């Protein structure tokens, strides 16, 4: 009898141990699968290989994702391990895995903004929002991150009873009926169609609505700005020289003069200055703006200027210098 009880106890212990191991293996596999967060950019589902990562509530987007879908000019400098982002107003540089970062060459604390997960470099979504004028949202139920442009977001509808269709056909499925108190994200660039806009409703559904249902004001503003810019002309002349005697007399209609005041003397970015104060004062008295030229003749260097220029612009350190 005692032997039977001992045998039963042994079996129960083994079953308990097996259950514990199996449970923990299952939990681990489940947590791994949850890490595979979905991504929607400008209304389109993105391939799984571009999955974002969420860590401690922070959304990280991979360098590859940004390059492929948001900014094909984003740059990674392997020598200095910096990610470089440039827009119209700013140049951002982030050292991967460090709190070292600069904005227009001014240092600031960027701890955790740019780091590696596995073999890929990721950037904090928070900084990307300001750089690219975009916004993001996270849906816990579907484990999905959505990225949209701010300019075409939160647009109110023009009238009630707007059908959100699953396709660009009125006989397609109606996903939702929207009213004037609803707002939508409009994906202007995603559908070049005379009647339909692709949109996302404030409940997160993506479909198609009639263009008459919304007014895209920024599209009109861009056309007006372009027409306004075309009315203005800028007339300038370039000078290979920097002294007063090369300036000559005032030329009517010219707004900008470009003297050769700066030259690069080596591939490290050293600059030689040939500024002339008298030239400056005379040009200003003519009403000219002055846009000095920087040349890459490299003086009397034996190495060709082409090779030295290549060394200069292909080095992040030299370019910054």
XYZ file of C-alpha atoms in Angstrom:
321
model
C 0.000 0.000 0.000
C 2.770 2.417 0.893
C 4.531 1.646 -2.375
C 1.346 2.388 -4.317
C 0.875 5.730 -2.549
C 4.532 6.647 -3.201
C 4.109 5.796 -6.878
C 0.999 7.957 -7.143
C 2.771 10.862 -5.432
C 5.683 10.551 -7.846
C 3.326 10.613 -10.848
C 1.514 13.673 -9.479
C 4.799 15.502 -8.917
C 5.941 14.698 -12.448
C 2.621 15.877 -13.891
C 2.809 19.085 -11.884
C 6.374 19.688 -13.068
C 5.450 18.996 -16.701
C 2.460 21.350 -16.450
C 4.647 24.085 -14.945
C 7.230 23.776 -17.747
C 4.562 23.656 -20.459
C 2.751 26.680 -18.987
C 5.888 28.785 -18.856
C 6.833 27.782 -22.390
C 3.354 28.795 -23.546
C 3.517 32.130 -21.732
C 6.893 32.876 -23.284
C 5.719 32.098 -26.813
C 2.589 34.207 -26.269
C 4.622 37.207 -25.093
C 6.873 36.925 -28.131
C 3.920 36.925 -30.494
C 2.514 40.003 -28.759
C 5.710 41.894 -29.541
C 4.865 41.707 -33.242
C 2.994 44.990 -33.352
C 1.136 45.815 -36.579
C 1.813 49.062 -38.416
C -0.377 51.242 -40.641
C 1.234 54.218 -42.380
C -0.962 56.763 -44.190
C -3.810 54.264 -44.327
C -1.868 51.310 -45.737
C -0.888 48.124 -43.912
C 2.885 47.782 -43.794
C 4.756 44.520 -44.313
C 5.515 42.595 -41.107
C 9.261 43.071 -41.542
C 8.741 46.754 -40.700
C 7.019 46.057 -37.361
C 7.429 48.774 -34.711
C 8.542 47.978 -31.177
C 6.828 49.148 -28.000
C 8.997 49.327 -24.878
C 7.828 50.797 -21.573
C 4.993 52.587 -23.366
C 7.304 54.161 -25.962
C 6.763 53.431 -29.669
C 9.936 52.885 -31.700
C 9.962 52.939 -35.517
C 12.819 51.311 -37.409
C 15.231 53.258 -39.590
C 14.272 50.980 -42.493
C 10.581 51.832 -42.056
C 11.228 55.579 -42.037
C 13.445 55.318 -45.110
C 10.923 53.213 -47.011
C 7.658 54.998 -46.184
C 8.283 58.426 -44.619
C 11.660 59.944 -45.543
C 13.919 58.427 -48.200
C 16.581 61.052 -47.377
C 17.166 59.886 -43.790
C 20.833 58.909 -43.504
C 22.948 56.604 -41.368
C 26.657 57.367 -41.043
C 28.397 54.094 -40.220
C 31.697 55.685 -39.184
C 30.192 57.848 -36.435
C 27.096 55.656 -35.876
C 24.796 58.625 -36.305
C 21.319 58.817 -37.731
C 20.904 62.129 -39.571
C 17.504 63.656 -40.339
C 17.131 66.896 -42.281
C 13.993 68.940 -42.924
C 13.466 72.503 -44.155
C 14.437 74.088 -40.829
C 16.569 71.645 -38.865
C 19.318 69.035 -38.998
C 19.027 66.344 -36.321
C 21.888 63.972 -35.500
C 21.443 61.060 -33.079
C 24.249 58.808 -31.884
C 22.832 55.288 -31.775
C 22.647 53.887 -28.246
C 23.718 57.160 -26.626
C 22.169 60.281 -25.140
C 24.304 62.392 -27.502
C 22.275 64.328 -30.057
C 22.365 67.679 -31.830
C 19.798 69.945 -33.428
C 21.383 72.452 -35.804
C 24.736 71.587 -34.163
C 23.465 72.432 -30.658
C 23.737 69.520 -28.230
C 20.835 68.272 -26.134
C 19.930 65.231 -24.066
C 18.373 62.477 -26.190
C 18.586 59.485 -23.892
C 16.810 56.492 -25.434
C 15.688 58.292 -28.589
C 17.792 56.231 -30.987
C 18.916 52.681 -30.243
C 19.352 49.194 -31.650
C 16.948 46.314 -31.179
C 18.617 43.211 -32.537
C 20.265 44.100 -35.842
C 18.074 47.130 -36.612
C 18.207 50.759 -35.499
C 14.978 52.264 -34.113
C 13.930 55.840 -33.309
C 11.477 57.094 -30.691
C 8.174 58.063 -32.312
C 7.995 61.163 -30.102
C 10.827 62.942 -31.924
C 9.552 61.793 -35.321
C 6.216 63.546 -34.756
C 7.881 66.956 -34.621
C 10.403 66.299 -37.392
C 7.898 65.030 -39.965
C 4.693 66.766 -38.815
C 2.961 63.433 -38.224
C 0.941 61.875 -35.414
C 0.561 58.327 -34.138
C -1.992 56.284 -32.235
C -1.968 52.818 -30.694
C -4.900 50.376 -30.603
C -4.409 47.826 -27.819
C -7.204 45.555 -29.058
C -5.555 44.970 -32.440
C -1.983 45.704 -31.256
C -1.658 48.241 -34.083
C 0.272 51.507 -34.420
C -1.140 54.000 -36.947
C 0.859 56.910 -38.378
C -0.874 59.800 -40.141
C -0.011 63.272 -41.411
C -1.193 66.075 -39.134
C -2.146 68.346 -42.042
C -4.838 65.977 -43.291
C -6.075 64.866 -39.871
C -9.163 65.608 -37.766
C -11.132 67.112 -40.647
C -14.817 67.630 -39.907
C -17.466 66.420 -42.337
C -19.535 68.896 -44.352
C -22.885 67.172 -43.817
C -24.612 64.289 -42.016
C -25.221 60.794 -43.316
C -21.851 60.264 -45.027
C -21.349 56.603 -45.900
C -17.889 55.157 -45.402
C -17.580 52.460 -48.084
C -15.199 49.495 -48.164
C -14.433 50.196 -51.846
C -14.838 53.001 -54.401
C -18.335 51.763 -55.280
C -21.647 52.790 -53.765
C -22.770 49.164 -53.854
C -19.817 48.075 -51.690
C -20.154 47.417 -47.978
C -20.973 50.439 -45.779
C -18.470 50.288 -42.919
C -19.958 53.211 -41.019
C -22.263 56.196 -41.443
C -20.652 59.463 -40.341
C -22.116 62.821 -39.316
C -20.888 66.396 -38.965
C -19.708 65.795 -35.404
C -17.325 63.082 -36.679
C -13.851 63.773 -38.034
C -11.663 61.855 -40.465
C -8.065 61.513 -41.555
C -7.879 62.066 -45.327
C -5.186 60.223 -47.283
C -4.915 62.743 -50.111
C -1.892 61.096 -51.742
C -3.173 57.527 -51.597
C -6.002 57.746 -54.159
C -5.914 59.888 -57.300
C -9.617 59.809 -58.100
C -12.113 62.409 -59.261
C -14.845 61.349 -56.819
C -13.411 59.453 -53.836
C -11.102 60.083 -50.889
C -9.534 57.311 -48.855
C -10.051 58.153 -45.171
C -9.891 56.825 -41.625
C -12.816 57.569 -39.333
C -12.400 58.624 -35.716
C -13.389 55.077 -34.737
C -10.401 53.724 -36.678
C -12.182 52.295 -39.740
C -10.484 52.862 -43.111
C -12.559 53.213 -46.272
C -13.769 55.631 -48.943
C -16.075 58.659 -48.906
C -17.330 61.078 -51.528
C -14.990 64.069 -51.936
C -17.881 66.472 -51.394
C -18.098 65.298 -47.769
C -14.895 67.103 -46.721
C -12.983 70.257 -47.598
C -9.193 69.993 -47.896
C -8.122 73.584 -47.325
C -4.344 73.062 -47.359
C -4.479 71.774 -50.955
C -5.973 75.125 -52.040
C -3.448 77.066 -49.956
C -0.517 75.276 -51.623
C -1.753 76.247 -55.077
C -2.173 79.860 -53.976
C 1.317 79.933 -52.460
C 2.816 78.469 -55.633
C 1.133 81.121 -57.785
C 2.334 83.843 -55.405
C 5.932 82.571 -55.546
C 5.889 82.499 -59.339
C 5.220 86.258 -59.369
C 8.576 87.027 -57.759
C 11.918 86.874 -59.544
C 15.361 86.931 -58.012
C 18.187 88.389 -60.113
C 21.787 87.820 -59.023
C 25.300 87.654 -60.394
C 28.314 85.574 -59.416
C 31.871 86.912 -59.228
C 35.112 85.031 -59.264
C 36.786 87.545 -57.023
C 36.383 89.244 -53.703
C 37.963 92.703 -53.916
C 36.288 96.045 -54.423
C 37.609 96.479 -57.982
C 35.709 93.370 -59.107
C 32.332 94.749 -58.006
C 31.934 97.457 -60.662
C 29.045 99.885 -60.859
C 25.513 99.212 -59.632
C 23.389 97.121 -61.984
C 19.689 98.009 -62.029
C 17.363 95.107 -61.276
C 19.991 92.999 -59.524
C 19.125 92.004 -55.975
C 21.964 89.674 -54.968
C 25.720 89.667 -55.510
C 27.832 86.541 -54.901
C 31.537 87.197 -54.230
C 34.056 84.363 -53.844
C 34.976 84.909 -50.209
C 35.433 81.377 -48.898
C 37.403 78.380 -50.113
C 37.931 74.881 -48.732
C 41.652 74.224 -48.342
C 41.589 70.521 -47.383
C 39.312 67.489 -47.106
C 38.837 68.086 -43.360
C 36.726 71.173 -44.004
C 39.266 73.898 -43.194
C 38.036 77.209 -44.606
C 40.182 80.068 -45.955
C 38.581 83.526 -45.780
C 39.079 86.329 -48.311
C 36.430 88.713 -47.049
C 36.814 92.348 -48.125
C 35.225 95.025 -45.937
C 35.235 97.721 -48.645
C 33.503 95.361 -51.063
C 30.892 94.589 -48.411
C 30.170 98.247 -47.664
C 29.920 99.207 -51.336
C 27.612 96.268 -52.194
C 25.345 97.197 -49.292
C 25.244 100.843 -50.485
C 23.967 99.531 -53.849
C 21.157 97.755 -52.026
C 22.487 94.279 -52.792
C 22.054 91.250 -50.590
C 25.361 89.353 -50.304
C 25.478 85.582 -50.696
C 29.151 84.615 -50.437
C 30.372 81.636 -52.470
C 32.430 78.797 -51.013
C 34.671 77.115 -53.584
C 36.302 73.672 -53.543
C 39.413 74.429 -55.603
C 41.645 73.367 -52.638
C 44.395 75.826 -53.549
C 47.664 74.209 -54.648
C 46.923 70.694 -53.381
C 48.511 67.974 -55.512
C 45.474 65.702 -55.070
C 42.633 66.477 -57.497
C 39.814 68.651 -56.201
C 37.379 65.894 -57.215
C 39.016 63.365 -54.873
C 39.305 65.845 -52.015
C 35.687 66.932 -52.458
C 34.622 63.286 -52.284
C 36.539 62.809 -49.031
C 34.999 65.992 -47.655
C 31.338 65.322 -48.372
C 31.410 61.573 -47.656
C 32.531 62.132 -44.060
C 29.935 63.304 -41.559
C 32.692 64.769 -39.351
C 34.246 66.717 -42.232
C 30.896 67.977 -43.480
C 30.010 69.282 -40.030
C 33.418 71.014 -39.754
